[in-house]
Amino acid sequence: MATTNEPTEETRNDLDLNALFSTIDAVEDDPTLGEVTFRAETEWTGGVSCETRVSDFDHAGETIDSPEFVIESDEPTQLLGERAAPNPAELLLAALGSCLTVSYAAHGAALGVQLNSLRFEFEGDIDLRGFLGLADDVRNGFDEIEVTTYLDAEGTEAELAELREAAEGASSIMDNVMNAVTVSTELVTN
């Protein structure tokens, strides 16, 4: 997909360069400005489907009002669902793609690389024996996620390699997928 605006001295990759560099400088000067807390609430809607709602988030200790977004999830009919929405594994791939897109656009802008088009393809295998408790030696989730990046950008091979390294290295979702993240749980019963 091509960008909607031609680059100017003030914008690159449809991002305001002054705002981008001001944000970078502000967080560098005051690290608390880089602190963000996101929340989500998921509710079962029957069968193997659910709805997740996200809205307000905290930034630098302040709650930021935001519209509410609803993300639906269901499973294919082969996995007891009605295929009314993407399944959780597909939503993870979508989150990874969304985060990588943000990272490529922002880091490209900061590095002086104009993106003309950017697209990702993701593929990963899951062996249901793990989820179904049929094999202790089988992982419950993806064994591997393959990512193919299709990038049309204005830059040398070295600049595009630098962009790839910066974008993939800075992606928070890539980090969460590639490295263990602590998840603490609590069960509240009625």
PDB file of C-alpha atoms in Angstrom:
ATOM      1  CA  MET A   1       0.000   0.000   0.000  1.00  0.00           C
ATOM      2  CA  ALA A   2       1.456   3.344  -0.992  1.00  0.00           C
ATOM      3  CA  THR A   3       1.675   6.318   1.324  1.00  0.00           C
ATOM      4  CA  THR A   4      -1.002   8.972   0.980  1.00  0.00           C
ATOM      5  CA  ASN A   5       1.285  12.015   1.117  1.00  0.00           C
ATOM      6  CA  GLU A   6       4.419  12.889  -0.747  1.00  0.00           C
ATOM      7  CA  PRO A   7       7.347  13.553   1.597  1.00  0.00           C
ATOM      8  CA  THR A   8       8.118  17.159   2.442  1.00  0.00           C
ATOM      9  CA  GLU A   9      10.740  18.676   4.689  1.00  0.00           C
ATOM     10  CA  GLU A  10       8.177  18.553   7.501  1.00  0.00           C
ATOM     11  CA  THR A  11       6.872  15.019   6.960  1.00  0.00           C
ATOM     12  CA  ARG A  12       8.205  11.617   6.032  1.00  0.00           C
ATOM     13  CA  ASN A  13       6.148   8.417   5.858  1.00  0.00           C
ATOM     14  CA  ASP A  14       3.094  10.530   6.709  1.00  0.00           C
ATOM     15  CA  LEU A  15       4.667  11.414  10.081  1.00  0.00           C
ATOM     16  CA  ASP A  16       5.285  14.945  11.346  1.00  0.00           C
ATOM     17  CA  LEU A  17       9.085  15.030  11.697  1.00  0.00           C
ATOM     18  CA  ASN A  18       9.034  17.915  14.195  1.00  0.00           C
ATOM     19  CA  ALA A  19       6.624  15.992  16.429  1.00  0.00           C
ATOM     20  CA  LEU A  20       8.654  12.783  16.041  1.00  0.00           C
ATOM     21  CA  PHE A  21      11.968  14.379  17.010  1.00  0.00           C
ATOM     22  CA  SER A  22      10.314  16.461  19.761  1.00  0.00           C
ATOM     23  CA  THR A  23       8.912  13.256  21.250  1.00  0.00           C
ATOM     24  CA  ILE A  24      12.305  11.544  21.076  1.00  0.00           C
ATOM     25  CA  ASP A  25      14.002  14.542  22.727  1.00  0.00           C
ATOM     26  CA  ALA A  26      11.301  14.852  25.405  1.00  0.00           C
ATOM     27  CA  VAL A  27      11.554  11.175  26.409  1.00  0.00           C
ATOM     28  CA  GLU A  28      15.338  11.385  26.391  1.00  0.00           C
ATOM     29  CA  ASP A  29      15.184  14.419  28.717  1.00  0.00           C
ATOM     30  CA  ASP A  30      12.444  12.954  30.953  1.00  0.00           C
ATOM     31  CA  PRO A  31      12.200   9.137  30.839  1.00  0.00           C
ATOM     32  CA  THR A  32       8.850   9.214  32.682  1.00  0.00           C
ATOM     33  CA  LEU A  33       7.329  10.546  29.435  1.00  0.00           C
ATOM     34  CA  GLY A  34       8.109   7.148  27.902  1.00  0.00           C
ATOM     35  CA  GLU A  35       6.018   5.250  30.459  1.00  0.00           C
ATOM     36  CA  VAL A  36       2.765   3.911  28.998  1.00  0.00           C
ATOM     37  CA  THR A  37       0.294   1.432  30.501  1.00  0.00           C
ATOM     38  CA  PHE A  38      -2.222  -0.258  28.217  1.00  0.00           C
ATOM     39  CA  ARG A  39      -5.239  -2.266  29.393  1.00  0.00           C
ATOM     40  CA  ALA A  40      -7.679  -4.645  27.785  1.00  0.00           C
ATOM     41  CA  GLU A  41     -10.792  -6.446  29.009  1.00  0.00           C
ATOM     42  CA  THR A  42     -11.883  -9.673  27.363  1.00  0.00           C
ATOM     43  CA  GLU A  43     -15.322 -11.216  27.886  1.00  0.00           C
ATOM     44  CA  TRP A  44     -16.482 -14.634  26.740  1.00  0.00           C
ATOM     45  CA  THR A  45     -19.463 -14.381  24.368  1.00  0.00           C
ATOM     46  CA  GLY A  46     -20.225 -18.105  24.101  1.00  0.00           C
ATOM     47  CA  GLY A  47     -18.659 -21.146  22.501  1.00  0.00           C
ATOM     48  CA  VAL A  48     -15.039 -20.304  21.689  1.00  0.00           C
ATOM     49  CA  SER A  49     -15.658 -16.635  20.931  1.00  0.00           C
ATOM     50  CA  CYS A  50     -15.023 -13.469  22.895  1.00  0.00           C
ATOM     51  CA  GLU A  51     -14.812  -9.710  22.656  1.00  0.00           C
ATOM     52  CA  THR A  52     -11.943  -7.609  23.912  1.00  0.00           C
ATOM     53  CA  ARG A  53     -12.401  -3.943  24.692  1.00  0.00           C
ATOM     54  CA  VAL A  54      -9.620  -1.401  24.842  1.00  0.00           C
ATOM     55  CA  SER A  55      -9.915   2.306  25.540  1.00  0.00           C
ATOM     56  CA  ASP A  56      -8.203   4.590  28.034  1.00  0.00           C
ATOM     57  CA  PHE A  57      -4.500   4.160  28.729  1.00  0.00           C
ATOM     58  CA  ASP A  58      -1.973   5.805  31.025  1.00  0.00           C
ATOM     59  CA  HIS A  59       0.869   7.945  29.728  1.00  0.00           C
ATOM     60  CA  ALA A  60       3.454   9.450  32.065  1.00  0.00           C
ATOM     61  CA  GLY A  61       1.183   8.786  35.048  1.00  0.00           C
ATOM     62  CA  GLU A  62      -1.872  10.433  33.503  1.00  0.00           C
ATOM     63  CA  THR A  63      -4.974   8.631  32.202  1.00  0.00           C
ATOM     64  CA  ILE A  64      -5.606   9.506  28.562  1.00  0.00           C
ATOM     65  CA  ASP A  65      -9.209   9.343  27.358  1.00  0.00           C
ATOM     66  CA  SER A  66      -9.608   7.271  24.215  1.00  0.00           C
ATOM     67  CA  PRO A  67     -12.445   5.889  22.133  1.00  0.00           C
ATOM     68  CA  GLU A  68     -13.344   2.287  22.945  1.00  0.00           C
ATOM     69  CA  PHE A  69     -12.381  -0.321  20.386  1.00  0.00           C
ATOM     70  CA  VAL A  70     -13.877  -3.821  20.276  1.00  0.00           C
ATOM     71  CA  ILE A  71     -11.809  -6.709  18.933  1.00  0.00           C
ATOM     72  CA  GLU A  72     -13.685  -9.942  18.291  1.00  0.00           C
ATOM     73  CA  SER A  73     -12.175 -13.408  18.326  1.00  0.00           C
ATOM     74  CA  ASP A  74     -13.555 -16.788  17.273  1.00  0.00           C
ATOM     75  CA  GLU A  75     -12.177 -20.054  15.970  1.00  0.00           C
ATOM     76  CA  PRO A  76     -12.674 -21.783  12.612  1.00  0.00           C
ATOM     77  CA  THR A  77     -15.437 -24.370  12.475  1.00  0.00           C
ATOM     78  CA  GLN A  78     -12.773 -27.110  12.481  1.00  0.00           C
ATOM     79  CA  LEU A  79     -11.774 -25.839  15.949  1.00  0.00           C
ATOM     80  CA  LEU A  80     -15.355 -25.643  17.322  1.00  0.00           C
ATOM     81  CA  GLY A  81     -16.024 -22.040  16.317  1.00  0.00           C
ATOM     82  CA  GLU A  82     -18.169 -20.289  13.732  1.00  0.00           C
ATOM     83  CA  ARG A  83     -15.303 -18.381  12.051  1.00  0.00           C
ATOM     84  CA  ALA A  84     -17.034 -15.084  12.832  1.00  0.00           C
ATOM     85  CA  ALA A  85     -13.710 -13.382  13.576  1.00  0.00           C
ATOM     86  CA  PRO A  86      -9.961 -14.086  13.567  1.00  0.00           C
ATOM     87  CA  ASN A  87      -8.690 -16.569  16.126  1.00  0.00           C
ATOM     88  CA  PRO A  88      -6.221 -15.587  18.880  1.00  0.00           C
ATOM     89  CA  ALA A  89      -3.204 -16.898  16.939  1.00  0.00           C
ATOM     90  CA  GLU A  90      -4.179 -14.751  13.950  1.00  0.00           C
ATOM     91  CA  LEU A  91      -4.677 -11.750  16.229  1.00  0.00           C
ATOM     92  CA  LEU A  92      -1.143 -12.259  17.542  1.00  0.00           C
ATOM     93  CA  LEU A  93       0.157 -12.223  13.966  1.00  0.00           C
ATOM     94  CA  ALA A  94      -1.906  -9.082  13.293  1.00  0.00           C
ATOM     95  CA  ALA A  95      -0.483  -7.414  16.406  1.00  0.00           C
ATOM     96  CA  LEU A  96       3.035  -8.285  15.274  1.00  0.00           C
ATOM     97  CA  GLY A  97       2.340  -6.884  11.795  1.00  0.00           C
ATOM     98  CA  SER A  98       0.799  -3.715  13.190  1.00  0.00           C
ATOM     99  CA  CYS A  99       3.725  -3.115  15.517  1.00  0.00           C
ATOM    100  CA  LEU A 100       6.307  -3.758  12.816  1.00  0.00           C
ATOM    101  CA  THR A 101       4.461  -1.323  10.529  1.00  0.00           C
ATOM    102  CA  VAL A 102       4.597   1.415  13.172  1.00  0.00           C
ATOM    103  CA  SER A 103       8.255   0.665  13.816  1.00  0.00           C
ATOM    104  CA  TYR A 104       9.269   0.718  10.140  1.00  0.00           C
ATOM    105  CA  ALA A 105       7.352   3.954   9.481  1.00  0.00           C
ATOM    106  CA  ALA A 106       8.672   5.818  12.526  1.00  0.00           C
ATOM    107  CA  HIS A 107      12.249   4.577  12.326  1.00  0.00           C
ATOM    108  CA  GLY A 108      12.259   5.119   8.577  1.00  0.00           C
ATOM    109  CA  ALA A 109      11.175   8.707   9.129  1.00  0.00           C
ATOM    110  CA  ALA A 110      13.848   9.229  11.782  1.00  0.00           C
ATOM    111  CA  LEU A 111      16.550   7.656   9.608  1.00  0.00           C
ATOM    112  CA  GLY A 112      15.568   9.634   6.504  1.00  0.00           C
ATOM    113  CA  VAL A 113      14.127   6.648   4.628  1.00  0.00           C
ATOM    114  CA  GLN A 114      10.927   7.362   2.671  1.00  0.00           C
ATOM    115  CA  LEU A 115       8.644   4.329   2.481  1.00  0.00           C
ATOM    116  CA  ASN A 116       6.720   3.880  -0.756  1.00  0.00           C
ATOM    117  CA  SER A 117       5.016   0.651   0.271  1.00  0.00           C
ATOM    118  CA  LEU A 118       5.322  -1.846   3.099  1.00  0.00           C
ATOM    119  CA  ARG A 119       3.597  -5.202   3.568  1.00  0.00           C
ATOM    120  CA  PHE A 120       4.223  -8.219   5.771  1.00  0.00           C
ATOM    121  CA  GLU A 121       3.229 -11.852   5.395  1.00  0.00           C
ATOM    122  CA  PHE A 122       3.186 -14.086   8.477  1.00  0.00           C
ATOM    123  CA  GLU A 123       2.948 -17.836   8.831  1.00  0.00           C
ATOM    124  CA  GLY A 124       3.223 -20.103  11.837  1.00  0.00           C
ATOM    125  CA  ASP A 125       2.353 -23.685  12.701  1.00  0.00           C
ATOM    126  CA  ILE A 126       0.588 -24.830  15.859  1.00  0.00           C
ATOM    127  CA  ASP A 127       0.285 -28.486  16.856  1.00  0.00           C
ATOM    128  CA  LEU A 128      -3.074 -28.814  18.641  1.00  0.00           C
ATOM    129  CA  ARG A 129      -1.853 -31.813  20.632  1.00  0.00           C
ATOM    130  CA  GLY A 130      -0.217 -29.335  23.013  1.00  0.00           C
ATOM    131  CA  PHE A 131      -3.383 -27.258  23.556  1.00  0.00           C
ATOM    132  CA  LEU A 132      -5.522 -30.388  23.874  1.00  0.00           C
ATOM    133  CA  GLY A 133      -3.192 -31.877  26.487  1.00  0.00           C
ATOM    134  CA  LEU A 134      -2.412 -34.900  24.321  1.00  0.00           C
ATOM    135  CA  ALA A 135       1.367 -34.549  24.303  1.00  0.00           C
ATOM    136  CA  ASP A 136       3.493 -33.063  27.065  1.00  0.00           C
ATOM    137  CA  ASP A 137       6.424 -32.605  24.693  1.00  0.00           C
ATOM    138  CA  VAL A 138       4.437 -30.469  22.214  1.00  0.00           C
ATOM    139  CA  ARG A 139       4.371 -26.713  22.659  1.00  0.00           C
ATOM    140  CA  ASN A 140       0.914 -25.092  23.025  1.00  0.00           C
ATOM    141  CA  GLY A 141       1.710 -22.171  20.728  1.00  0.00           C
ATOM    142  CA  PHE A 142       3.687 -21.395  17.619  1.00  0.00           C
ATOM    143  CA  ASP A 143       6.970 -23.241  17.189  1.00  0.00           C
ATOM    144  CA  GLU A 144       8.150 -20.534  14.815  1.00  0.00           C
ATOM    145  CA  ILE A 145       6.711 -17.500  13.053  1.00  0.00           C
ATOM    146  CA  GLU A 146       7.998 -16.784   9.560  1.00  0.00           C
ATOM    147  CA  VAL A 147       7.891 -13.136   8.522  1.00  0.00           C
ATOM    148  CA  THR A 148       8.374 -11.921   4.975  1.00  0.00           C
ATOM    149  CA  THR A 149       8.718  -8.163   4.609  1.00  0.00           C
ATOM    150  CA  TYR A 150       7.951  -6.513   1.273  1.00  0.00           C
ATOM    151  CA  LEU A 151       9.530  -3.076   1.352  1.00  0.00           C
ATOM    152  CA  ASP A 152       9.694  -0.465  -1.387  1.00  0.00           C
ATOM    153  CA  ALA A 153      11.646   2.462   0.011  1.00  0.00           C
ATOM    154  CA  GLU A 154      14.046   5.135  -1.097  1.00  0.00           C
ATOM    155  CA  GLY A 155      17.453   4.256   0.288  1.00  0.00           C
ATOM    156  CA  THR A 156      20.617   2.302  -0.283  1.00  0.00           C
ATOM    157  CA  GLU A 157      20.889  -1.372   0.660  1.00  0.00           C
ATOM    158  CA  ALA A 158      22.884  -0.326   3.733  1.00  0.00           C
ATOM    159  CA  GLU A 159      20.225   2.213   4.762  1.00  0.00           C
ATOM    160  CA  LEU A 160      17.434  -0.335   4.319  1.00  0.00           C
ATOM    161  CA  ALA A 161      19.399  -2.922   6.316  1.00  0.00           C
ATOM    162  CA  GLU A 162      19.839  -0.313   9.066  1.00  0.00           C
ATOM    163  CA  LEU A 163      16.100   0.399   8.942  1.00  0.00           C
ATOM    164  CA  ARG A 164      15.268  -3.300   9.223  1.00  0.00           C
ATOM    165  CA  GLU A 165      17.574  -3.710  12.223  1.00  0.00           C
ATOM    166  CA  ALA A 166      16.172  -0.594  13.925  1.00  0.00           C
ATOM    167  CA  ALA A 167      12.520  -1.427  13.208  1.00  0.00           C
ATOM    168  CA  GLU A 168      12.695  -5.075  14.247  1.00  0.00           C
ATOM    169  CA  GLY A 169      14.855  -4.236  17.257  1.00  0.00           C
ATOM    170  CA  ALA A 170      12.461  -1.546  18.490  1.00  0.00           C
ATOM    171  CA  SER A 171       9.169  -3.410  17.944  1.00  0.00           C
ATOM    172  CA  SER A 172       7.617  -4.041  21.355  1.00  0.00           C
ATOM    173  CA  ILE A 173       5.452  -6.897  20.067  1.00  0.00           C
ATOM    174  CA  MET A 174       8.445  -8.512  18.346  1.00  0.00           C
ATOM    175  CA  ASP A 175      10.241  -8.243  21.691  1.00  0.00           C
ATOM    176  CA  ASN A 176       7.300  -9.838  23.526  1.00  0.00           C
ATOM    177  CA  VAL A 177       7.131 -12.699  21.025  1.00  0.00           C
ATOM    178  CA  MET A 178      10.874 -13.363  20.939  1.00  0.00           C
ATOM    179  CA  ASN A 179      11.612 -12.982  24.662  1.00  0.00           C
ATOM    180  CA  ALA A 180       9.897 -14.299  27.736  1.00  0.00           C
ATOM    181  CA  VAL A 181       7.586 -11.758  29.332  1.00  0.00           C
ATOM    182  CA  THR A 182       6.346 -12.204  32.876  1.00  0.00           C
ATOM    183  CA  VAL A 183       2.601 -12.818  33.036  1.00  0.00           C
ATOM    184  CA  SER A 184       1.047 -12.898  36.470  1.00  0.00           C
ATOM    185  CA  THR A 185      -2.463 -14.276  36.840  1.00  0.00           C
ATOM    186  CA  GLU A 186      -5.166 -14.085  39.468  1.00  0.00           C
ATOM    187  CA  LEU A 187      -8.464 -16.001  39.565  1.00  0.00           C
ATOM    188  CA  VAL A 188     -11.482 -14.256  41.093  1.00  0.00           C
ATOM    189  CA  THR A 189     -14.552 -16.486  41.503  1.00  0.00           C
ATOM    190  CA  ASN A 190     -18.142 -15.624  42.376  1.00  0.00           C
TER     191      ASN A 190
END
